[in-house]
Short mmCIF file of C-alpha atoms in Angstrom, two decimals:
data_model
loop_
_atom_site.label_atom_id
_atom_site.label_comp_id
_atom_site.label_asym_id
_atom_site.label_seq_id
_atom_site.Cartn_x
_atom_site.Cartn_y
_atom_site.Cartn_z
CA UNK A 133 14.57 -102.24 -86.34
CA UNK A 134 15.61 -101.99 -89.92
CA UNK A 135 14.34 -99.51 -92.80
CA UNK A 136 12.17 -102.73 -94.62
CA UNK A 137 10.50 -103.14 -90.87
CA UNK A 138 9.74 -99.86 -90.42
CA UNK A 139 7.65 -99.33 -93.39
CA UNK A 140 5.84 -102.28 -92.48
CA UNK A 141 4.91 -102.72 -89.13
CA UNK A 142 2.11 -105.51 -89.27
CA UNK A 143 4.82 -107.84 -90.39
CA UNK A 144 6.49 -108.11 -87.48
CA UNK A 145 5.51 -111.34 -86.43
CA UNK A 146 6.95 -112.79 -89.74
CA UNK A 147 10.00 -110.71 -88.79
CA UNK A 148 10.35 -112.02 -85.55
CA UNK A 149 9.96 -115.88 -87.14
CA UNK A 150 12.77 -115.51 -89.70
CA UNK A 151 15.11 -113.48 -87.31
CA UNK A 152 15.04 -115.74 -84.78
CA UNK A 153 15.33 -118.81 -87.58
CA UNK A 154 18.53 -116.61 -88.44
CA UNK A 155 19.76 -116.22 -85.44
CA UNK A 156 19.68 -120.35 -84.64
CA UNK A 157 21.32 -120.97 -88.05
CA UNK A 158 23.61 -118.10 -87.41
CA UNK A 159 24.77 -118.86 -83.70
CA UNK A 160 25.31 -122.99 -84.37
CA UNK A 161 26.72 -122.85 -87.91
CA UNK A 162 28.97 -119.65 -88.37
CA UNK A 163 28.26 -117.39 -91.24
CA UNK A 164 29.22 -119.66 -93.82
CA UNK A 165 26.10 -121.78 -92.01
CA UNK A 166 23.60 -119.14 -92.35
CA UNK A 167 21.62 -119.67 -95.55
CA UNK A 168 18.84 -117.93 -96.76
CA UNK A 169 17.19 -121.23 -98.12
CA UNK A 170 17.34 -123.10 -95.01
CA UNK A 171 16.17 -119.69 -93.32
CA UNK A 172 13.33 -119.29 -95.44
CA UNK A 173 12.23 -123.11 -94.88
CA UNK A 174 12.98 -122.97 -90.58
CA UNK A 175 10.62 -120.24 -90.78
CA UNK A 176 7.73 -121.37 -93.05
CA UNK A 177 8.00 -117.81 -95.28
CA UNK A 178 8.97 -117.56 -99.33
CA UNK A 179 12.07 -116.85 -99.92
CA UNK A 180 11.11 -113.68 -102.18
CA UNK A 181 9.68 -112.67 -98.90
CA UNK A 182 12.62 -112.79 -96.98
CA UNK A 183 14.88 -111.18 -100.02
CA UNK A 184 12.30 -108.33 -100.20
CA UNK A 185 13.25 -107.69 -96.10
CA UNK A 186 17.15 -108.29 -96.23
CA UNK A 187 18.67 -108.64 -100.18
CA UNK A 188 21.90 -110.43 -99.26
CA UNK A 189 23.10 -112.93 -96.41
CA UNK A 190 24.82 -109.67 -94.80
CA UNK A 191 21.92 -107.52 -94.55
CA UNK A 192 20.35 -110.87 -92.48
CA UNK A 193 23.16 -111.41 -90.39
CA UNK A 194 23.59 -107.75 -89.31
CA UNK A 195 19.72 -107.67 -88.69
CA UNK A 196 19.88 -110.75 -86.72
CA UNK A 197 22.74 -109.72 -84.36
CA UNK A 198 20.87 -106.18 -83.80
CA UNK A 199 17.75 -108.38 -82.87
CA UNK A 200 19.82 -110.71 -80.62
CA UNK A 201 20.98 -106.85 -79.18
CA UNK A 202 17.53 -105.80 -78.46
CA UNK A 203 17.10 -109.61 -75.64
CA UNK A 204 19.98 -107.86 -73.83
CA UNK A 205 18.20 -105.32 -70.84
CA UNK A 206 20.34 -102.46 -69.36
CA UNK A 207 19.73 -102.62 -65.91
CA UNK A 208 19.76 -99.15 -63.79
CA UNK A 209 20.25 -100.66 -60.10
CA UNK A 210 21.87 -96.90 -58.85
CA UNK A 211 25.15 -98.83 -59.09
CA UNK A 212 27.04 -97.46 -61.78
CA UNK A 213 29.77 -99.62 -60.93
CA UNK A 214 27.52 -102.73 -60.88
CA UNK A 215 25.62 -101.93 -63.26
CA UNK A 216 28.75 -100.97 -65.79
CA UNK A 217 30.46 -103.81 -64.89
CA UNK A 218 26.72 -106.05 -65.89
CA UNK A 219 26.50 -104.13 -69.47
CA UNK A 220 30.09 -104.81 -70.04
CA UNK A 221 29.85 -108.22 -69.44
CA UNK A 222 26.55 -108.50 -71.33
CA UNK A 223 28.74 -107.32 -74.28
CA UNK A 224 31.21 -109.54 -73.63
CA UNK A 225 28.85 -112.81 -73.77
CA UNK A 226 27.40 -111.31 -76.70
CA UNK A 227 30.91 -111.52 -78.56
CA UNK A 228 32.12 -114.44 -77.06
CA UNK A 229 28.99 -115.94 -78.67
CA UNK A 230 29.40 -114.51 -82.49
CA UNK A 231 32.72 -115.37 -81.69
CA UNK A 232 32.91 -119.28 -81.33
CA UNK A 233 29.34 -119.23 -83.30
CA UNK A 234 30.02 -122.45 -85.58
CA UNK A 235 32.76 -123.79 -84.05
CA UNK A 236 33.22 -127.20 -82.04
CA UNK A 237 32.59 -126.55 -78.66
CA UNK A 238 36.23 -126.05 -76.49
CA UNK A 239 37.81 -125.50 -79.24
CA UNK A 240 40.49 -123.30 -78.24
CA UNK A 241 40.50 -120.76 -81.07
CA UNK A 242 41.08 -116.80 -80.86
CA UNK A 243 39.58 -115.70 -83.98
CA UNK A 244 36.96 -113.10 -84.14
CA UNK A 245 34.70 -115.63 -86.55
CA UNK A 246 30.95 -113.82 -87.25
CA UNK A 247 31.99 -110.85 -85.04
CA UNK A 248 34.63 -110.11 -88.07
CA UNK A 249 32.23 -111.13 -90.81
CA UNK A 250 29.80 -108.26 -89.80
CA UNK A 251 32.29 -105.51 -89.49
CA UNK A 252 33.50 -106.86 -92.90
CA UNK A 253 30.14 -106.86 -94.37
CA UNK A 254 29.26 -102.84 -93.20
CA UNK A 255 32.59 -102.12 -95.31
CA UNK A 256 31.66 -103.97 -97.96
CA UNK A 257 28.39 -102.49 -98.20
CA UNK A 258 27.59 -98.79 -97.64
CA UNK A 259 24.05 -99.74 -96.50
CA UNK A 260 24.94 -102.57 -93.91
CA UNK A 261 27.31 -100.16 -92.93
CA UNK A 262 24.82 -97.53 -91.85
CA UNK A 263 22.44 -99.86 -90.75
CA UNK A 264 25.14 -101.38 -88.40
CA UNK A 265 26.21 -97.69 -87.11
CA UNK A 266 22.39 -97.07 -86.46
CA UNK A 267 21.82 -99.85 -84.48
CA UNK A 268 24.92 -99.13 -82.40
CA UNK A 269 23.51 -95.37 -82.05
CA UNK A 270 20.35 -96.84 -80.69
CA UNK A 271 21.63 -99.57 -78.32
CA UNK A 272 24.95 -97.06 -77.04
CA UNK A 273 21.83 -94.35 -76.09
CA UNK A 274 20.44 -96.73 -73.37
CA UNK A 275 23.99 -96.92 -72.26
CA UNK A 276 25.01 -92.91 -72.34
CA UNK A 277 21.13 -92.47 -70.39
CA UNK A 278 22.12 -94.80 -67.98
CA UNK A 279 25.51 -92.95 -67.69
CA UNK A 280 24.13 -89.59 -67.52
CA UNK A 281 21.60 -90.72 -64.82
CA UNK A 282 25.11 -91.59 -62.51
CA UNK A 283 26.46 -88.12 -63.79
CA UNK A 284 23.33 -86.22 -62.55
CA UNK A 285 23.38 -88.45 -59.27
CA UNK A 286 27.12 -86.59 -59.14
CA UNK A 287 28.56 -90.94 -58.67
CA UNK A 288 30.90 -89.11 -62.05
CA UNK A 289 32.59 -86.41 -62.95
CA UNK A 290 30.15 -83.41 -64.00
CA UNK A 291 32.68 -82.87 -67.46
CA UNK A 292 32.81 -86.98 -68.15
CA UNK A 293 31.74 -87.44 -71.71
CA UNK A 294 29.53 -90.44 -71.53
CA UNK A 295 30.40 -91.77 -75.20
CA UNK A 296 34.00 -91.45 -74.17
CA UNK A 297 33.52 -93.76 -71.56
CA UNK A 298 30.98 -95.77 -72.91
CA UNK A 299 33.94 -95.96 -76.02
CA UNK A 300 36.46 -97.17 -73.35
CA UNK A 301 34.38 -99.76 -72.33
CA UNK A 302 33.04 -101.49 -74.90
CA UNK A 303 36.09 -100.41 -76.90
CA UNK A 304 38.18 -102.70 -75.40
CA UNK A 305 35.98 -105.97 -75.52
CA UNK A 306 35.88 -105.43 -79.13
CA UNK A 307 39.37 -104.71 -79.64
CA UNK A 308 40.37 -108.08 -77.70
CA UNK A 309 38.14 -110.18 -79.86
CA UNK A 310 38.60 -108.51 -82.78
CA UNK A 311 42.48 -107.54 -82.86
CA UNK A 312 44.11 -109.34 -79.94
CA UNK A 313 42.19 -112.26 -79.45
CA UNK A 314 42.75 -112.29 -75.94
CA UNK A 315 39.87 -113.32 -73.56
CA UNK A 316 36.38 -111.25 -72.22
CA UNK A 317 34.44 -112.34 -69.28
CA UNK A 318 33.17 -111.13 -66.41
CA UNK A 319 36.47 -110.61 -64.38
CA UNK A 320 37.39 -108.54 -67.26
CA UNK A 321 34.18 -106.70 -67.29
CA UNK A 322 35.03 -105.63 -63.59
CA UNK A 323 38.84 -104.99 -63.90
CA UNK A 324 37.64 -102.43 -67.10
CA UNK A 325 34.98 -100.77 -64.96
CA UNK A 326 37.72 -100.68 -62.06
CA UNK A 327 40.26 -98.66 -64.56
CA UNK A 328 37.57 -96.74 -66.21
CA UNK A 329 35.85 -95.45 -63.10
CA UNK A 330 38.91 -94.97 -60.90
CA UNK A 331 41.51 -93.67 -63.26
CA UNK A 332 45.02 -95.04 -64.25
CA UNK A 333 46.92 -92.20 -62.79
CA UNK A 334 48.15 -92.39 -59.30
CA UNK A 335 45.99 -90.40 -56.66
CA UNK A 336 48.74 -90.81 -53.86
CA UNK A 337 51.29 -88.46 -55.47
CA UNK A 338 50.85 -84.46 -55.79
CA UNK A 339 49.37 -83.40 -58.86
CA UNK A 340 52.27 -83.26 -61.07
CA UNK A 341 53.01 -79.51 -62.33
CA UNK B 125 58.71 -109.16 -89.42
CA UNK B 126 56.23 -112.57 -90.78
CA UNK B 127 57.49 -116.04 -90.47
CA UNK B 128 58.99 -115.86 -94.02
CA UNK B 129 60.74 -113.03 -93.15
CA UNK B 130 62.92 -114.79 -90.12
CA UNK B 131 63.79 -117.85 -91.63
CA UNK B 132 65.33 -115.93 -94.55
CA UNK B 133 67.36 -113.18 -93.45
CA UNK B 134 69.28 -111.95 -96.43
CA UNK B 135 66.36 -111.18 -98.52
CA UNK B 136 65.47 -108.54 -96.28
CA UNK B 137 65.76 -105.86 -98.86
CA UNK B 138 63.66 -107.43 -101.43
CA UNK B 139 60.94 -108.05 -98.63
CA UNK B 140 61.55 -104.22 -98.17
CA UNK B 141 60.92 -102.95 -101.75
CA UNK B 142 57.78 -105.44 -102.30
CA UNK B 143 56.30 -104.17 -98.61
CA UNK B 144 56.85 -100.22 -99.59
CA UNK B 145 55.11 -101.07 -103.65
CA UNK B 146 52.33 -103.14 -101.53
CA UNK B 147 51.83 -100.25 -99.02
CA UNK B 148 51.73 -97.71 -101.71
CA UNK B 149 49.15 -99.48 -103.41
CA UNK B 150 47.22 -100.19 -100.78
CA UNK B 151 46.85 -96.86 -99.15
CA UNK B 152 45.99 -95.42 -102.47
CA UNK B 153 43.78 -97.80 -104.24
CA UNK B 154 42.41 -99.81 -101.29
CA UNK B 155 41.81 -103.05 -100.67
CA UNK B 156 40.28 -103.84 -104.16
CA UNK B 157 43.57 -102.37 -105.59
CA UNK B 158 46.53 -104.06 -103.73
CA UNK B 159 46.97 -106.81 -107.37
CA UNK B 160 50.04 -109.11 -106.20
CA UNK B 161 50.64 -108.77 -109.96
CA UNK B 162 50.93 -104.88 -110.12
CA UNK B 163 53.26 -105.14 -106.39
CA UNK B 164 55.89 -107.73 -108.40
CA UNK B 165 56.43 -105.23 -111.23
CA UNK B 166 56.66 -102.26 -109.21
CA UNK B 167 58.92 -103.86 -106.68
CA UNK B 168 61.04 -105.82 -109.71
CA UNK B 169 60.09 -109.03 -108.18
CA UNK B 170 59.07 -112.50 -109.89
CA UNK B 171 55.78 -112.94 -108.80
CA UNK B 172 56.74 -116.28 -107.67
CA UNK B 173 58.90 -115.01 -105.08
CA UNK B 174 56.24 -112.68 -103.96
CA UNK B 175 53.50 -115.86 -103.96
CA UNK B 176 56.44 -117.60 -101.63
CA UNK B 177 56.42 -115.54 -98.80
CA UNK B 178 53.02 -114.52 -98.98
CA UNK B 179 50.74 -116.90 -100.32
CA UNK B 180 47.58 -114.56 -100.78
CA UNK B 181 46.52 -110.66 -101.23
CA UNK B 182 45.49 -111.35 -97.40
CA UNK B 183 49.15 -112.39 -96.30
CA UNK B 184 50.53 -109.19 -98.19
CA UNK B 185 47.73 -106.60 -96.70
CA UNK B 186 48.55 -107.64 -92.94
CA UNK B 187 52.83 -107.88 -93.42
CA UNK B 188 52.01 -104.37 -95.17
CA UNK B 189 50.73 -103.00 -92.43
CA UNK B 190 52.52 -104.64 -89.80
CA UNK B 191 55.99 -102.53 -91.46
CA UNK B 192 53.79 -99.72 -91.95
CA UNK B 193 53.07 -99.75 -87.77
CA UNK B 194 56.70 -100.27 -87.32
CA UNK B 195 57.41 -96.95 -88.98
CA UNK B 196 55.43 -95.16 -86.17
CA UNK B 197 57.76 -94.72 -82.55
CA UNK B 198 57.06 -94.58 -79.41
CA UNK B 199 58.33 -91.65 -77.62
CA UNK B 200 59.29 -91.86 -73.75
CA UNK B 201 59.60 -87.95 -72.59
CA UNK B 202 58.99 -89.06 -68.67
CA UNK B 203 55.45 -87.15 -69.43
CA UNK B 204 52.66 -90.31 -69.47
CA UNK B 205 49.71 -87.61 -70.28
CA UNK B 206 51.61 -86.35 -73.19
CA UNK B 207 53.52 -89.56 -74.30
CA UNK B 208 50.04 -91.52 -74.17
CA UNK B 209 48.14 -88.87 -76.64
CA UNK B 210 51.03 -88.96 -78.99
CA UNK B 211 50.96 -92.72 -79.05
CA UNK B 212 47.12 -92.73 -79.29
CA UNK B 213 47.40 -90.06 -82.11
CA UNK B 214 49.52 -92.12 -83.68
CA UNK B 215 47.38 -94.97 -84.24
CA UNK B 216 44.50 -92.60 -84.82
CA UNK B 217 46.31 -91.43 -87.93
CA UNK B 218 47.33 -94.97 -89.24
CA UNK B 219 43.42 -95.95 -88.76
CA UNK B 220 42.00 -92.98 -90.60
CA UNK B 221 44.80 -93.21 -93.55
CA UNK B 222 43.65 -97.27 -93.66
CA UNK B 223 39.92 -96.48 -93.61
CA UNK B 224 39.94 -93.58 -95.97
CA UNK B 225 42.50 -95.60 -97.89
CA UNK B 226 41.27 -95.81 -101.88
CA UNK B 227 38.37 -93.76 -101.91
CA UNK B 228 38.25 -89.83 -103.22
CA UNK B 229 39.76 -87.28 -101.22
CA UNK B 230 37.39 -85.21 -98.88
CA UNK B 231 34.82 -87.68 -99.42
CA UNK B 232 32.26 -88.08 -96.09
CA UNK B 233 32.49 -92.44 -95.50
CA UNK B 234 32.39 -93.36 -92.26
CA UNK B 235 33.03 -97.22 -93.50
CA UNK B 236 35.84 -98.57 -91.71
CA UNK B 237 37.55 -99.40 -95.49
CA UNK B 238 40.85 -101.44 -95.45
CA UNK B 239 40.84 -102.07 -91.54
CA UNK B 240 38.06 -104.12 -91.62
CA UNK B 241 38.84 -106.50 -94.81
CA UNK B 242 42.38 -106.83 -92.14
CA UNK B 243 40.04 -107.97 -89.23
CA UNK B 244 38.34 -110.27 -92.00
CA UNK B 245 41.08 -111.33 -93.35
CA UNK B 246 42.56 -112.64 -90.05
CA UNK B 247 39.07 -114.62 -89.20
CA UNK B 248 39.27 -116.21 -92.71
CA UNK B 249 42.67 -117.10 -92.69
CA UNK B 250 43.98 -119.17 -89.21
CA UNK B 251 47.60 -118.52 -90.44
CA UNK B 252 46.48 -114.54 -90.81
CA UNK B 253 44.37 -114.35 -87.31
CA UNK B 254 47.84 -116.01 -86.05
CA UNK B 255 50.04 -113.50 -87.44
CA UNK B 256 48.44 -110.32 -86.74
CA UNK B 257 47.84 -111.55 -83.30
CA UNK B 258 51.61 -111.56 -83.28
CA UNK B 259 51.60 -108.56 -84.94
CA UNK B 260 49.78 -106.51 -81.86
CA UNK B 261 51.48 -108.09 -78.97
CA UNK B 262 54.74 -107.25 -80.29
CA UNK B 263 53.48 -103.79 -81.15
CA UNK B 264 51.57 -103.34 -77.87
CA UNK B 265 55.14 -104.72 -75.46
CA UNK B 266 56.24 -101.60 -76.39
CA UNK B 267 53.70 -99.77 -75.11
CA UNK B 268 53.13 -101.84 -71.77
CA UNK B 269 56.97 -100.79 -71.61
CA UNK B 270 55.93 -97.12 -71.83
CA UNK B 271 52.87 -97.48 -69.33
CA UNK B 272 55.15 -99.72 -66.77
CA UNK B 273 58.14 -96.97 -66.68
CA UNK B 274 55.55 -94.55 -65.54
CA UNK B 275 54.03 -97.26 -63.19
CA UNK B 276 57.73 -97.44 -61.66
CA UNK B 277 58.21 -93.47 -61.37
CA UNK B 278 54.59 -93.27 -59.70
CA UNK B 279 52.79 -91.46 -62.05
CA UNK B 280 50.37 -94.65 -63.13
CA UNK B 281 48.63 -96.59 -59.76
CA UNK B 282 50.68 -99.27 -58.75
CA UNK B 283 48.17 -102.09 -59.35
CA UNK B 284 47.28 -100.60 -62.77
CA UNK B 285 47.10 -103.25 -65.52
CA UNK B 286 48.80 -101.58 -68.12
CA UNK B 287 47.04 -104.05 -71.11
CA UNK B 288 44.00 -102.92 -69.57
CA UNK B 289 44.60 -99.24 -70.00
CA UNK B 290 46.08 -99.96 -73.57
CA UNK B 291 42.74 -101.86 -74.46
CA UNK B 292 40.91 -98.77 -73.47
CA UNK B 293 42.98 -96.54 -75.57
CA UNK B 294 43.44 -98.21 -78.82
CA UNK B 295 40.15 -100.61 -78.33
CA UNK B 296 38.21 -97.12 -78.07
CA UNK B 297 39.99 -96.23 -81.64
CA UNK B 298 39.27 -99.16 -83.11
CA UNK B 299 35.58 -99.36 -81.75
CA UNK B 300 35.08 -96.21 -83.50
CA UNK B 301 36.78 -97.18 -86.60
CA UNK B 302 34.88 -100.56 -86.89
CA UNK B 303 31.88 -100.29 -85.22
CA UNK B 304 29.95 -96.90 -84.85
CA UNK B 305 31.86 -95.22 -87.10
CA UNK B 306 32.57 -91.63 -84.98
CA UNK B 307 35.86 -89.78 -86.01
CA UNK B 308 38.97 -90.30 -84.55
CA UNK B 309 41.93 -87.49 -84.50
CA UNK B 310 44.47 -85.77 -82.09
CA UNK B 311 41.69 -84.46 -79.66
CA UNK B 312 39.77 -87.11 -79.29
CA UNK B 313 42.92 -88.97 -78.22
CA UNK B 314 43.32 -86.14 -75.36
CA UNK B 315 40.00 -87.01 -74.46
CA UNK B 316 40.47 -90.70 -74.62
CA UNK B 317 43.72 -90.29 -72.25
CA UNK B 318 42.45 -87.70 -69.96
CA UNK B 319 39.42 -89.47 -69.41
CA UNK B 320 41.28 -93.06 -68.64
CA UNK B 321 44.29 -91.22 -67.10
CA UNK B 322 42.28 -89.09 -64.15
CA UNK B 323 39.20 -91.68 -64.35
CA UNK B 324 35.41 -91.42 -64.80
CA UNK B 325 34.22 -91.13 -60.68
CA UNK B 326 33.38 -88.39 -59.16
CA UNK B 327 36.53 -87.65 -57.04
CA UNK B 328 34.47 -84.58 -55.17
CA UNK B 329 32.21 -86.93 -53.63
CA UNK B 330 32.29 -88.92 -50.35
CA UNK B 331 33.65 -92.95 -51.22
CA UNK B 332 30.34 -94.66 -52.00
CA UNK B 333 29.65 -96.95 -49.03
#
């Protein structure tokens, strides 16, 4: 939810129209596709309307992708490792999605596309910039509950830091798509878990000194 | 070293000077202050040998910090725990002096600054996205070196992945550089490595059935 909605909350429905307008435009043309005209017109609202709400392209698009955010559920089976492994990948087919949003389909291309537009656009602008760290606050708190939940069930380690992990996790998806380029799926999701859960160092030796 | 670079060996030395004028600019005026105009006259280069090797500000930014990654080592003490927070220090140092690059001293901005116009850059630019792709692996074979000696002297699990640990070391940097803003110094990368190193599962417990 951003600042404009939360002063206003009998507009949602007109909210919901033009975000998920956005979102279309957004996820088939790229960022250079999404334009506030054509927005404006897919969802039958003024355009004044929509520049009171969001004053540039990149207040939109960072709204949009927090909406798209919210359709994603954090399941809390009693898992952890399941249900790590399902968040992770629900990040990953988030990204891969921003990621070849605009693109021909198969095209085999490793760029970060709309996932590096938005981090670009929070730099650029000291208000997209919180908004985007506020909506990461909000959706990484499901995830450290769900965490702490496994902690209390005594599944982790009673000292684990749930943001550290929760860093590790996510971390990584977003530094292969946005640095490395290299793949995220689901056997990724489970081979990060795997690591993350059961620890890098070796078990079978003695505990060094 | 960029594509330029290799096909041109001799000028080596220029490349040098206009890399250190570029990096000095950079770091202390940002992004908005790196002027391919103000990097020629510092370095005592034509500008249209500067335009040759790197046709935009874009090109420039990413070979600047590609030498400026190269200036960091990689130490190998036999000690995985310790060698992996230095390393992760390391790049938790070159973030913060990129993100705080250009704006007053002391000042409280979490925005993510120079490293993500780089990460904008590369999704704008194929040729960029290419390069600093090429940047990272060659970066990161060191460190899969580092993590695969240890693998060999037992310290690391034998079917470790060691990209996979890397990911969750630097992608956890660069998560909170780019995305939810959170600090990122020498204890955090303790954290980061003790956390990944000795795992987030409850070792106490009974195996999970």
């Amino acid at each position: 939810m951003n600042q404009a909605q939360r002063g206003r909350p009998r507009d949602t429905r007109i909210d919901e129209r033009v975000l998920r307008a956005a979102a279309t435009l957004l996820l088939r043309h790229g960022y250079a596709g999404l334009s506030i005209e054509e927005v404006a017109e897919r969802a039958g609202v003024a355009k004044t309307t929509l520049y009171r709400r969001w004053p540039t392209k990149d207040h939109l698009a960072v709204a949009v992708v927090a909406h798209l955010q919210d359709e994603d559920d954090i399941t809390d089976t009693g898992d952890i490792r399941r249900d790590l492994s399902d968040y992770t990948e629900k990040i990953a087919t988030a990204l891969n999605r921003l990621r070849s949003a605009g693109r021909p389909a198969g095209q085999d291309n490793r760029s970060a596309g709309v996932v590096a537009e938005l981090v670009a656009a929070g730099a650029r602008h000291d208000d997209i910039g919180r908004m985007g760290r506020h909506n990461y606050a909000r959706r990484n708190a499901l995830a450290v509950a769900l965490i702490e939940r496994a902690r209390e069930r005594g599944q982790l380690r009673a000292d684990l830091d749930p943001l550290v992990l929760l860093d590790q996790l996510a971390g990584a998806l977003y530094y292969r798509v946005l640095i490395t380029g290299a793949p995220v799926d689901r056997h990724y999701a489970e081979q990060l878990v795997a690591t993350a859960l059961d620890g890098a160092a070796n078990r079978k030796e003695a505990p060094r000194p």
